[in-house]
PDB file of C-alpha atoms in Angstrom:
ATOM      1  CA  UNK A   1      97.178 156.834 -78.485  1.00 40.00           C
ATOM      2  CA  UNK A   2      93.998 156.254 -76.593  1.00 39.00           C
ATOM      3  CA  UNK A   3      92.928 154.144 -79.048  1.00 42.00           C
ATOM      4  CA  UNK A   4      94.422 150.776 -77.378  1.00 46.00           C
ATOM      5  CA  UNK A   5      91.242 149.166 -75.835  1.00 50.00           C
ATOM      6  CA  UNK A   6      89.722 147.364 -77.684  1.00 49.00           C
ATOM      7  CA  UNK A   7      86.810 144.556 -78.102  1.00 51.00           C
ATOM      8  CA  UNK A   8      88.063 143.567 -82.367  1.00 56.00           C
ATOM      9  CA  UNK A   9      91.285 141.269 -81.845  1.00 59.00           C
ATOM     10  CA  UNK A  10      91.556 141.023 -86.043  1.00 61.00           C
ATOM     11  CA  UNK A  11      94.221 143.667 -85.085  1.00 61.00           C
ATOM     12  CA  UNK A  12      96.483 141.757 -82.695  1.00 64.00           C
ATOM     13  CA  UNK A  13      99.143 138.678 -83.282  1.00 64.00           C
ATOM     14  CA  UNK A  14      97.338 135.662 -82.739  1.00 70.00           C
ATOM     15  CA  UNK A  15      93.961 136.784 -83.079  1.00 69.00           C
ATOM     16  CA  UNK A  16      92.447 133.942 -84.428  1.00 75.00           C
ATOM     17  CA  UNK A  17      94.104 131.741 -81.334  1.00 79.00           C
ATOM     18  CA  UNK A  18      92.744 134.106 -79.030  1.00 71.00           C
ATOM     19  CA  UNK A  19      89.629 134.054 -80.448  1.00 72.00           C
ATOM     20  CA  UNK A  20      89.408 130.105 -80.341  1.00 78.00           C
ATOM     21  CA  UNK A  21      90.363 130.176 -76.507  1.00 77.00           C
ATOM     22  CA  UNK A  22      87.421 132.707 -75.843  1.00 74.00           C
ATOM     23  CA  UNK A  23      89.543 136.130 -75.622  1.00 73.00           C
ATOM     24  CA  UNK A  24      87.247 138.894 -77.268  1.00 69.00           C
ATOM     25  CA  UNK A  25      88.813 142.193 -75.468  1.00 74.00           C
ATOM     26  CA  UNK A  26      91.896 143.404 -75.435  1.00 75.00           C
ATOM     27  CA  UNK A  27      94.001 146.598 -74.427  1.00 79.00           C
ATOM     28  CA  UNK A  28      97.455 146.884 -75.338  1.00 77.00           C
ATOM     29  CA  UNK A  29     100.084 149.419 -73.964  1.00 80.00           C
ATOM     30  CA  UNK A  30     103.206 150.456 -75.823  1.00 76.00           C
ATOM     31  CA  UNK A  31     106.471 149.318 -74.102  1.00 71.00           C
ATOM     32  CA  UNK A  32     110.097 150.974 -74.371  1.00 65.00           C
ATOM     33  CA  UNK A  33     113.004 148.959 -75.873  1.00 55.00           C
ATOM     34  CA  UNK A  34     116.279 149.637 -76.547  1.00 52.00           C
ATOM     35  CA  UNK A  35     116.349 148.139 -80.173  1.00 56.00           C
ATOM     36  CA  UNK A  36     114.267 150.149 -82.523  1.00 58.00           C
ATOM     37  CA  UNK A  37     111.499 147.947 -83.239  1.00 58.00           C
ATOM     38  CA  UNK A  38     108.041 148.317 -80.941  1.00 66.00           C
ATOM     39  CA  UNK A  39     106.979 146.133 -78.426  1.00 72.00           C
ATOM     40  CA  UNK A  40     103.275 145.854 -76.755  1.00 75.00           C
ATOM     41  CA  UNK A  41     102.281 143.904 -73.565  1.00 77.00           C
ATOM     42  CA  UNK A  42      98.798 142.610 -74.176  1.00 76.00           C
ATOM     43  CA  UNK A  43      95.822 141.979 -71.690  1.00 78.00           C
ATOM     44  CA  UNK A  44      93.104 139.800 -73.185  1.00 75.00           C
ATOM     45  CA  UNK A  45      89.563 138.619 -70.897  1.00 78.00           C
ATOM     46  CA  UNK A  46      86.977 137.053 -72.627  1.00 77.00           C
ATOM     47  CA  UNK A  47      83.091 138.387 -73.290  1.00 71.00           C
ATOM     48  CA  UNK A  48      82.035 137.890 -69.559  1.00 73.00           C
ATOM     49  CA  UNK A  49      84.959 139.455 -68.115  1.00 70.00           C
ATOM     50  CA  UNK A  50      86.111 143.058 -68.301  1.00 74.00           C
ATOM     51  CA  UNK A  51      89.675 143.490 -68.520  1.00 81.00           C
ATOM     52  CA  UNK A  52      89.258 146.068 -65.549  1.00 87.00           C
ATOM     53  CA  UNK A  53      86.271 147.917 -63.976  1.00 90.00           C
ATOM     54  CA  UNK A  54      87.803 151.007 -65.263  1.00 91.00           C
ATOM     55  CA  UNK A  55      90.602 151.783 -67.514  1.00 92.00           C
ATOM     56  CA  UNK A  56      92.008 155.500 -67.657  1.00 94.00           C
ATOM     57  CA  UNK A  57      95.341 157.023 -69.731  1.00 94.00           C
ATOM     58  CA  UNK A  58      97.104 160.033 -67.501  1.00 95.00           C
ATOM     59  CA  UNK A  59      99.217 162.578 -69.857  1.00 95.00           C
ATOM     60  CA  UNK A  60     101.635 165.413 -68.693  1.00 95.00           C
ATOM     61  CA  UNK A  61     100.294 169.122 -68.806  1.00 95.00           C
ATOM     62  CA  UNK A  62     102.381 171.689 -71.004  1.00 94.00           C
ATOM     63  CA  UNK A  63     104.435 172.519 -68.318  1.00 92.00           C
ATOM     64  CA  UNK A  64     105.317 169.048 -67.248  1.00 89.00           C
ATOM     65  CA  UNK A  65     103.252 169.588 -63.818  1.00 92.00           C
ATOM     66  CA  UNK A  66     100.011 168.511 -63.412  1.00 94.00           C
ATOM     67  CA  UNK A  67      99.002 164.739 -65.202  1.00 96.00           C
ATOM     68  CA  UNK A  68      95.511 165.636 -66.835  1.00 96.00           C
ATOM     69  CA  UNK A  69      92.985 162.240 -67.675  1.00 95.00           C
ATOM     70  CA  UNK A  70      92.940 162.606 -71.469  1.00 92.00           C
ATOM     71  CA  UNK A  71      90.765 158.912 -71.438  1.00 91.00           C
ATOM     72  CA  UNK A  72      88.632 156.944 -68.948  1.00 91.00           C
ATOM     73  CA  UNK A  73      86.928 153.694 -69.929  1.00 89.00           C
ATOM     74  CA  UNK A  74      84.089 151.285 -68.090  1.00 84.00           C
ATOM     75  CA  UNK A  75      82.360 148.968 -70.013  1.00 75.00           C
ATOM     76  CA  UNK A  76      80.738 148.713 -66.646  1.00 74.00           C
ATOM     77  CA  UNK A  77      79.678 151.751 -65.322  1.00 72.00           C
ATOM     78  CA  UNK A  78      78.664 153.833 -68.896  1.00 74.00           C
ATOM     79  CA  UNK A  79      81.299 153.206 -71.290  1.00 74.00           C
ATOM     80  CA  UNK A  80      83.750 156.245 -71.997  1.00 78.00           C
ATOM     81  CA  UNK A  81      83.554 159.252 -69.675  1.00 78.00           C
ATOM     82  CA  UNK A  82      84.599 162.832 -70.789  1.00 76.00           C
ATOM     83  CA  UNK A  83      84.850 164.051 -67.054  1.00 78.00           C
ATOM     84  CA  UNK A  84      87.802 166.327 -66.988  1.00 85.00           C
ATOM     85  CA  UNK A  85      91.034 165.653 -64.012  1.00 93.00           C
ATOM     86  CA  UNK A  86      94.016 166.687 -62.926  1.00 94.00           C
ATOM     87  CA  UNK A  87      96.819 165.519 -60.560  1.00 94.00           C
ATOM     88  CA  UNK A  88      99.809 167.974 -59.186  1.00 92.00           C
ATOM     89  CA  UNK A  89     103.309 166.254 -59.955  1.00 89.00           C
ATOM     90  CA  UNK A  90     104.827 166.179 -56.474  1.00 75.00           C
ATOM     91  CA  UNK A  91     108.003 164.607 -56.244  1.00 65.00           C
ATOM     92  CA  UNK A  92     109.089 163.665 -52.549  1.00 63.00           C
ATOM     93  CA  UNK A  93     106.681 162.433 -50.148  1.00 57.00           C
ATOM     94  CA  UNK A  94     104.820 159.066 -51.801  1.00 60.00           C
ATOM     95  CA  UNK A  95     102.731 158.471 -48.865  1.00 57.00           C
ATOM     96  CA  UNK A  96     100.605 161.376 -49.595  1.00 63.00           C
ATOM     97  CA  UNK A  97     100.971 161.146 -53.649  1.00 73.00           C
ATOM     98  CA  UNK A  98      98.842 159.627 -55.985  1.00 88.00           C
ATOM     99  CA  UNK A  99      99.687 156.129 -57.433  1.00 94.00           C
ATOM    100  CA  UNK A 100      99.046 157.631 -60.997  1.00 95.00           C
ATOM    101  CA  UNK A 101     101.872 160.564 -59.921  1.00 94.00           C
ATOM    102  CA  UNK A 102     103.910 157.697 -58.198  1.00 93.00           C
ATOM    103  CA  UNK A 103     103.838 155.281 -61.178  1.00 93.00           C
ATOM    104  CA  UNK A 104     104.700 158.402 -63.611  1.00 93.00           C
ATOM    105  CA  UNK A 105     107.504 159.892 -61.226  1.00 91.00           C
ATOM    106  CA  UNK A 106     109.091 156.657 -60.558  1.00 90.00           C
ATOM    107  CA  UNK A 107     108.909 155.195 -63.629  1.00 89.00           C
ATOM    108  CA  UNK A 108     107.602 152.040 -62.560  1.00 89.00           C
ATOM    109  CA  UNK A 109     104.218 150.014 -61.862  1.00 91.00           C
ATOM    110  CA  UNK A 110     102.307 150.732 -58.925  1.00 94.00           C
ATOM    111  CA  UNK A 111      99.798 148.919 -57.032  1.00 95.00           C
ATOM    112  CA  UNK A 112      96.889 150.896 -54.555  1.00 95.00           C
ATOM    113  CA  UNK A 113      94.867 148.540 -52.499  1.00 95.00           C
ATOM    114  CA  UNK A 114      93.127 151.202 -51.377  1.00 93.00           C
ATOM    115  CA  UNK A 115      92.107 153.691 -54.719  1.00 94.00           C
ATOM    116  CA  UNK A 116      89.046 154.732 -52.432  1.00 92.00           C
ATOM    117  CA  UNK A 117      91.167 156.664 -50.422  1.00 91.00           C
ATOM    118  CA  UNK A 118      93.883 157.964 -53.482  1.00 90.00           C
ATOM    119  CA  UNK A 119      93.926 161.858 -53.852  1.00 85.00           C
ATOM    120  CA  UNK A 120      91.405 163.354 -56.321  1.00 89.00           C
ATOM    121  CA  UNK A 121      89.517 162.237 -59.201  1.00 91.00           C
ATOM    122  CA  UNK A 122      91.291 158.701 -58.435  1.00 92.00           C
ATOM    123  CA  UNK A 123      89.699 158.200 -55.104  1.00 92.00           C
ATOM    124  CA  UNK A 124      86.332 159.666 -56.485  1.00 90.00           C
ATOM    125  CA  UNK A 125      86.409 157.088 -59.569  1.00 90.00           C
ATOM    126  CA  UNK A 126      87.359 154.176 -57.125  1.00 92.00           C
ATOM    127  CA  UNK A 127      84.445 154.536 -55.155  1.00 91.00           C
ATOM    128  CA  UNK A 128      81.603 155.041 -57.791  1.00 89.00           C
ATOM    129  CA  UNK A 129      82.877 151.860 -58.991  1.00 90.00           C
ATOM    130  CA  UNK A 130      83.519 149.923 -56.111  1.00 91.00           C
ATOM    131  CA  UNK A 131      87.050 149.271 -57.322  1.00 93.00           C
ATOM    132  CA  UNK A 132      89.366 147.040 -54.709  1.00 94.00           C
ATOM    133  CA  UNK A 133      92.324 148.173 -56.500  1.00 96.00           C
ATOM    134  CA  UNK A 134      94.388 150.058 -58.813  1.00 96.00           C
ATOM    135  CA  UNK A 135      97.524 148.864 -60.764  1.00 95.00           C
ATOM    136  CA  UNK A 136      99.547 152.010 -62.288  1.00 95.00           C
ATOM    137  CA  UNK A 137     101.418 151.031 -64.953  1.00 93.00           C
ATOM    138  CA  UNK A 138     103.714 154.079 -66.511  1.00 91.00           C
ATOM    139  CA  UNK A 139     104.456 153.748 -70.409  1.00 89.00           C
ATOM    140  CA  UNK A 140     108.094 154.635 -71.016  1.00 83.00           C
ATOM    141  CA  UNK A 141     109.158 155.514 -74.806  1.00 78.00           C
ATOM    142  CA  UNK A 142     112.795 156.789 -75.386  1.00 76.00           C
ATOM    143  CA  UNK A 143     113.511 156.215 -71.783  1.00 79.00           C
ATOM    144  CA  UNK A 144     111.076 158.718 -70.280  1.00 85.00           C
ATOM    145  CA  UNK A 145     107.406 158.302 -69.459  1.00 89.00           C
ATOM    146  CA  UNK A 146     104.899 159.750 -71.481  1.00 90.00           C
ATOM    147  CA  UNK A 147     102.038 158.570 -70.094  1.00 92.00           C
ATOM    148  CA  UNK A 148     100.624 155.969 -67.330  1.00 95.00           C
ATOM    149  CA  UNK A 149      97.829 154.091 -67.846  1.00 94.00           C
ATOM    150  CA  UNK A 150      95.545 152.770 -65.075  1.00 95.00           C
ATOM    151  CA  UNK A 151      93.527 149.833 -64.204  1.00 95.00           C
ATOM    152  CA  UNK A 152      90.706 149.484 -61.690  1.00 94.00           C
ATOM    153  CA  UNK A 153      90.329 146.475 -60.572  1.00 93.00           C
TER     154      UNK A 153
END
């Protein structure tokens, strides 16, 4: 769910250890395992340090092509942002494809030094930010993605 940033660690592991070292924020993405129990890789930053500039969660359309922003996050630049975006699925030519579509298409993390010059809302996010990079990290549940979730940096 989008529901996995958050600045109230009572809800993770070793909270109270975190809290003790200075770690007050935390976003945690859902990992794929082949046992059946869950497993979560968790980012923690402390209260003068934003985990990213930006934080976003990409979804599939209906028809599995287009990835629509169903989240974006800056604690930054005016907290949550309800500005609607899209990105074709193009499989083929990565050079000209988003890092978002390349992360969810390949299954894998991806890493833009350049967002500024991604295609679409990416690029156009990057830049009212100032971000200097973008880590696309796809969330894969039953051995497919369902999602990718990206950082700004």
């Amino acid at each position: 769910s989008s529901d996995v940033c958050s600045s109230d660690l009572g809800r993770f592991l070793r909270s109270e250890s975190a809290a003790e070292a200075g770690l007050q924020r935390g976003l945690a993405i859902p990992v794929g395992s082949r046992v059946d129990d869950g497993h979560v890789v968790t980012f923690l930053a402390g209260a003068g340090l934003p985990l990213a500039r930006r934080i976003e969660r990409w979804i599939p359309d209906e028809a599995g092509t287009q990835l629509i922003r169903d989240f974006a996050f800056s604690e930054l630049h005016g907290g949550r942002s309800t500005v609607a975006a899209r990105l074709p699925i193009r499989a083929g030519d990565e050079s000209r494809t988003s890092s978002i579509v390349n992360a969810w298409t390949r299954g894998v993390p991806v890493i833009s030094r350049q967002p500024s010059a991604e295609e679409g809302a990416p690029a156009a996010a990057a830049a009212t930010i100032g971000s200097e990079a973008l880590i696309a990290i796809p969330v894969v549940w039953g051995g497919v993605v369902s999602e990718v979730v990206a950082l700004y940096l």
